[in-house]
Amino acid sequence: MSKEELRMHWEDSFDHKYVKLKKWLIDGMTNGQFRFGDRLPSENMLCRKFDLSRQTVRRALDELEKEGAIKKVRGSGTFVNRVFAQPQRTSSVGILSTVLYEYIFPTIMFGAENILTSAGYGIEFGITYNKVENEANFLKRMLEINPMGLIIEGSKTNLPAMNVDLFREIQRKGIPVVFIHNQYAELSDIPCIIMDDVGSAFALTELLIQNGHKKIAGIFKFDDVQGKYRYAGYGKALRAHKIPIVDEHVIWFDSYEWLGKEMNWVFEEIAECTAIVCYNDQVCIKVLAEMKRRGLSVPTDISVVSIDDTNLIANLEVGITSAVHPKEIIGEVAAKTLIKMIEDNTVGNKSYSKVMPVEIVVRQSIANRKKMEKHHE
Amino acid sequence: MSKEELRMHWEDSFDHKYVKLKKWLIDGMTNGQFRFGDRLPSENMLCRKFDLSRQTVRRALDELEKEGAIKKVRGSGTFVNRVFAQPQRTSSVGILSTVLYEYIFPTIMFGAENILTSAGYGIEFGITYNKVENEANFLKRMLEINPMGLIIEGSKTNLPAMNVDLFREIQRKGIPVVFIHNQYAELSDIPCIIMDDVGSAFALTELLIQNGHKKIAGIFKFDDVQGKYRYAGYGKALRAHKIPIVDEHVIWFDSYEWLGKEMNWVFEEIAECTAIVCYNDQVCIKVLAEMKRRGLSVPTDISVVSIDDTNLIANLEVGITSAVHPKEIIGEVAAKTLIKMIEDNTVGNKSYSKVMPVEIVVRQSIANRKKMEKHHE
């Protein structure tokens, strides 16, 4: 269309010129020509392009700004300020997790899947095995298929994030993302559904202290940020009761090592401890196996607490006092939050985040050392 | 002194009443009665205590506020806003480091000691062996002897800080602190003198990439924050050249493990790599020993780069291309910064921090794979 034709077109129809300009801009924002965060053509350019008066252009932009669709930034220009639905988008949601068929993950996925399929979404699954390389590949695939939203369990979230650019590109395309379990420090604006890792470890450690334990070991995973938070909760409880942190009593493992970590070495290090806080049930069953090998029993010789409360530890003779991971609920809440963000037409912000409350199941794995000491007197 | 006596005393002397109140407040702030951050008695209390008019009290407080000694916070009260010299303070400076007589530390200490003793300060040394428990004990000792300032190398700075309360107590006593090498995330307001860890690892990794390397392993320490930053620099260089991060090529160790880490296992993991970025020279000599055991040579079989540039790697047959740790200079700059803070009568802020520029020494440990590939064609 030549400038002359355009002009005639604009003058012909019944709408006011500024309404037509508004429609043209909204069309551009919904068909992907102008995306969230893009700079719009300047007032001058719009005046020239459509042969409109500055007053008409201003009126269109002012109304769009009042409606929240665009934002004027003094000295910089006018920017698209809302994510408009992309018509070519699939109706799928992408879910990326460490594993799918092991440990707590089937239950979490069941929770998310239920909600999403009821709402009519298809699901694209991805598995990282906690590798940033696999995360990168999944995100690239998602950028191609353009899903309605993503639920992501981060990989090695306690290390500097290596895929920040990919996440930002996904946001620029207007695709909302919800993290579950953990989050990269560099992406702290993205909503996150987590259990209270600090609070859970704090509550378990405090329970041990209340039962007279002072030499308490902790075994934590360092490359996932949950490990950092659970250690923080453990340390917070010790400090609250003026019990010094003993570095040798804190054992760290990472995604590769935890299967190979020599439990024999661990028990030599923490020989003087009367209790152990386990990062999760996978660590807990290794601790219990080593105790059995050494002829030690729970809780008479060593008290043991754990986090996640899975069926790995459910059927033991001596029940393990645990902090509950709200598995299915986390999946459901993540799915509902994502659907809300899709409906709100936003890539979201921290206000969509949720922290699940601490829940401790007390069983028989903590010995009361106060009673034991009295007994010995 | 009774209220009547006080009143007479105040009326007798030649000074204006508000000047006397100012002097009384300044006395309290210098003798430790009112410390930095403490709330002063309210206007009402001061009026009643010395039987002064509100106008007189306001004038004294207004002048002190103009002079920067106190700060009024609407709705909260008036607070001491300056650190006044504590007359009972020793003329010592405390220095806490991981070790004293090994690796880079004697040189750093030499730099700091020179500056501090020339300026007339005594030095109280402490060693942590990178244990937070030892750090806590040192800080408690410092709270008793009340030094002029502290130079601290943090312990396990990549983990949640366990001694935040002790550091804050030290600041409340008006004792300035300078960190060297690293810093806890929770204490990021405290000045810090560091080398450019991100930049150093970035430069070394980029050098390898420019020489045609694509499969580059990295061995990093996870409990010190330098490990996080050096990994970030390594990852940044790979991303800048669109080389994917391969999780198996990144090896992590911690303060306890690094001596025990099975180098044999490490080399199985990174078998396909043509180059290795070493966290520091202590790691580098272990890598070189394992290469020797396997009959591999530098750089023909594997290129090796390292960080710190100590005499551990200085006298090797094949010189190792390294990022320089500005050892003595870091010590000197830390000491000078601390002296400046003492003179400025401040516990400091981020503006006293310094990052040393990147310095790479190129030796013979990087093979040019581009040439090698051409040769094979």
PDB file of C-alpha atoms in Angstrom, chain A residues 130-134 140 155-156 158-165 222-223 228-229 231-236 239 244-248 250-254 256-257 261 265 269, chain B residues 130-134 140 155-156 158-165 222-223 228-229 231-236 239 244-248 250-254 256-257 261 265 269:
ATOM      1  CA  ASN A 130      20.071 -32.032  36.751  1.00  0.00           C
ATOM      2  CA  LYS A 131      22.296 -31.041  33.823  1.00  0.00           C
ATOM      3  CA  VAL A 132      22.375 -27.459  32.550  1.00  0.00           C
ATOM      4  CA  GLU A 133      23.169 -28.761  29.069  1.00  0.00           C
ATOM      5  CA  ASN A 134      19.851 -30.648  28.951  1.00  0.00           C
ATOM      6  CA  LYS A 140      15.705 -24.143  22.737  1.00  0.00           C
ATOM      7  CA  SER A 155      19.380 -27.645  37.234  1.00  0.00           C
ATOM      8  CA  LYS A 156      22.221 -27.011  39.678  1.00  0.00           C
ATOM      9  CA  ASN A 158      23.129 -23.123  43.501  1.00  0.00           C
ATOM     10  CA  LEU A 159      25.713 -22.556  40.756  1.00  0.00           C
ATOM     11  CA  PRO A 160      25.821 -19.471  38.523  1.00  0.00           C
ATOM     12  CA  ALA A 161      22.988 -19.846  35.996  1.00  0.00           C
ATOM     13  CA  MET A 162      24.264 -20.716  32.523  1.00  0.00           C
ATOM     14  CA  ASN A 163      20.956 -20.379  30.627  1.00  0.00           C
ATOM     15  CA  VAL A 164      19.860 -16.891  31.676  1.00  0.00           C
ATOM     16  CA  ASP A 165      19.796 -15.656  28.070  1.00  0.00           C
ATOM     17  CA  PHE A 222      25.606 -28.270  47.350  1.00  0.00           C
ATOM     18  CA  ASP A 223      24.727 -27.794  43.690  1.00  0.00           C
ATOM     19  CA  LYS A 228      22.087 -24.179  50.733  1.00  0.00           C
ATOM     20  CA  TYR A 229      18.736 -23.363  52.339  1.00  0.00           C
ATOM     21  CA  TYR A 231      22.052 -25.956  55.668  1.00  0.00           C
ATOM     22  CA  ALA A 232      20.985 -22.386  56.496  1.00  0.00           C
ATOM     23  CA  GLY A 233      18.026 -23.737  58.510  1.00  0.00           C
ATOM     24  CA  TYR A 234      20.262 -26.246  60.302  1.00  0.00           C
ATOM     25  CA  GLY A 235      22.767 -23.504  61.163  1.00  0.00           C
ATOM     26  CA  LYS A 236      20.028 -21.104  62.222  1.00  0.00           C
ATOM     27  CA  ARG A 239      22.877 -20.526  66.489  1.00  0.00           C
ATOM     28  CA  PRO A 244      28.697 -23.737  67.784  1.00  0.00           C
ATOM     29  CA  ILE A 245      28.797 -24.853  64.148  1.00  0.00           C
ATOM     30  CA  VAL A 246      31.436 -27.576  63.806  1.00  0.00           C
ATOM     31  CA  ASP A 247      32.687 -27.634  60.224  1.00  0.00           C
ATOM     32  CA  GLU A 248      33.572 -31.333  60.320  1.00  0.00           C
ATOM     33  CA  VAL A 250      28.727 -30.727  57.869  1.00  0.00           C
ATOM     34  CA  ILE A 251      29.103 -33.030  54.865  1.00  0.00           C
ATOM     35  CA  TRP A 252      28.498 -31.852  51.297  1.00  0.00           C
ATOM     36  CA  PHE A 253      27.849 -33.904  48.195  1.00  0.00           C
ATOM     37  CA  ASP A 254      26.833 -33.030  44.635  1.00  0.00           C
ATOM     38  CA  TYR A 256      27.280 -36.904  40.732  1.00  0.00           C
ATOM     39  CA  GLU A 257      28.904 -37.834  43.956  1.00  0.00           C
ATOM     40  CA  LYS A 261      30.257 -40.748  48.491  1.00  0.00           C
ATOM     41  CA  TRP A 265      34.332 -41.817  55.487  1.00  0.00           C
ATOM     42  CA  GLU A 269      34.110 -37.609  60.239  1.00  0.00           C
TER      43      GLU A 269
ATOM     44  CA  ASN B 130      38.594 -22.303  56.342  1.00  0.00           C
ATOM     45  CA  LYS B 131      36.367 -23.290  59.274  1.00  0.00           C
ATOM     46  CA  VAL B 132      33.464 -21.091  60.353  1.00  0.00           C
ATOM     47  CA  GLU B 133      33.902 -22.318  63.912  1.00  0.00           C
ATOM     48  CA  ASN B 134      37.420 -20.857  64.050  1.00  0.00           C
ATOM     49  CA  LYS B 140      34.682 -13.260  69.789  1.00  0.00           C
ATOM     50  CA  SER B 155      35.575 -19.100  55.600  1.00  0.00           C
ATOM     51  CA  LYS B 156      33.392 -21.087  53.205  1.00  0.00           C
ATOM     52  CA  ASN B 158      29.876 -19.633  49.195  1.00  0.00           C
ATOM     53  CA  LEU B 159      27.766 -21.174  51.975  1.00  0.00           C
ATOM     54  CA  PRO B 160      25.204 -19.242  54.032  1.00  0.00           C
ATOM     55  CA  ALA B 161      27.175 -17.103  56.508  1.00  0.00           C
ATOM     56  CA  MET B 162      26.987 -18.450  60.049  1.00  0.00           C
ATOM     57  CA  ASN B 163      28.696 -15.530  61.840  1.00  0.00           C
ATOM     58  CA  VAL B 164      26.648 -12.589  60.569  1.00  0.00           C
ATOM     59  CA  ASP B 165      25.619 -11.578  64.105  1.00  0.00           C
ATOM     60  CA  PHE B 222      32.513 -24.945  45.705  1.00  0.00           C
ATOM     61  CA  ASP B 223      32.572 -23.762  49.314  1.00  0.00           C
ATOM     62  CA  LYS B 228      31.545 -19.850  42.010  1.00  0.00           C
ATOM     63  CA  TYR B 229      33.013 -16.807  40.277  1.00  0.00           C
ATOM     64  CA  TYR B 231      33.106 -21.197  37.189  1.00  0.00           C
ATOM     65  CA  ALA B 232      30.969 -18.208  36.136  1.00  0.00           C
ATOM     66  CA  GLY B 233      33.901 -16.817  34.125  1.00  0.00           C
ATOM     67  CA  TYR B 234      34.567 -20.209  32.531  1.00  0.00           C
ATOM     68  CA  GLY B 235      30.880 -20.551  31.588  1.00  0.00           C
ATOM     69  CA  LYS B 236      30.709 -16.981  30.321  1.00  0.00           C
ATOM     70  CA  ARG B 239      28.622 -19.112  26.112  1.00  0.00           C
ATOM     71  CA  PRO B 244      27.608 -25.739  25.141  1.00  0.00           C
ATOM     72  CA  ILE B 245      28.324 -26.297  28.841  1.00  0.00           C
ATOM     73  CA  VAL B 246      28.838 -30.024  29.401  1.00  0.00           C
ATOM     74  CA  ASP B 247      28.012 -30.846  33.015  1.00  0.00           C
ATOM     75  CA  GLU B 248      30.382 -33.819  33.149  1.00  0.00           C
ATOM     76  CA  VAL B 250      32.820 -29.495  35.429  1.00  0.00           C
ATOM     77  CA  ILE B 251      34.327 -31.039  38.562  1.00  0.00           C
ATOM     78  CA  TRP B 252      33.654 -29.640  42.041  1.00  0.00           C
ATOM     79  CA  PHE B 253      35.591 -30.219  45.238  1.00  0.00           C
ATOM     80  CA  ASP B 254      35.437 -28.688  48.713  1.00  0.00           C
ATOM     81  CA  TYR B 256      38.112 -31.200  52.840  1.00  0.00           C
ATOM     82  CA  GLU B 257      37.938 -33.232  49.717  1.00  0.00           C
ATOM     83  CA  LYS B 261      39.530 -36.331  45.398  1.00  0.00           C
ATOM     84  CA  TRP B 265      38.046 -40.573  38.571  1.00  0.00           C
ATOM     85  CA  GLU B 269      35.009 -38.080  33.584  1.00  0.00           C
TER      86      GLU B 269
END
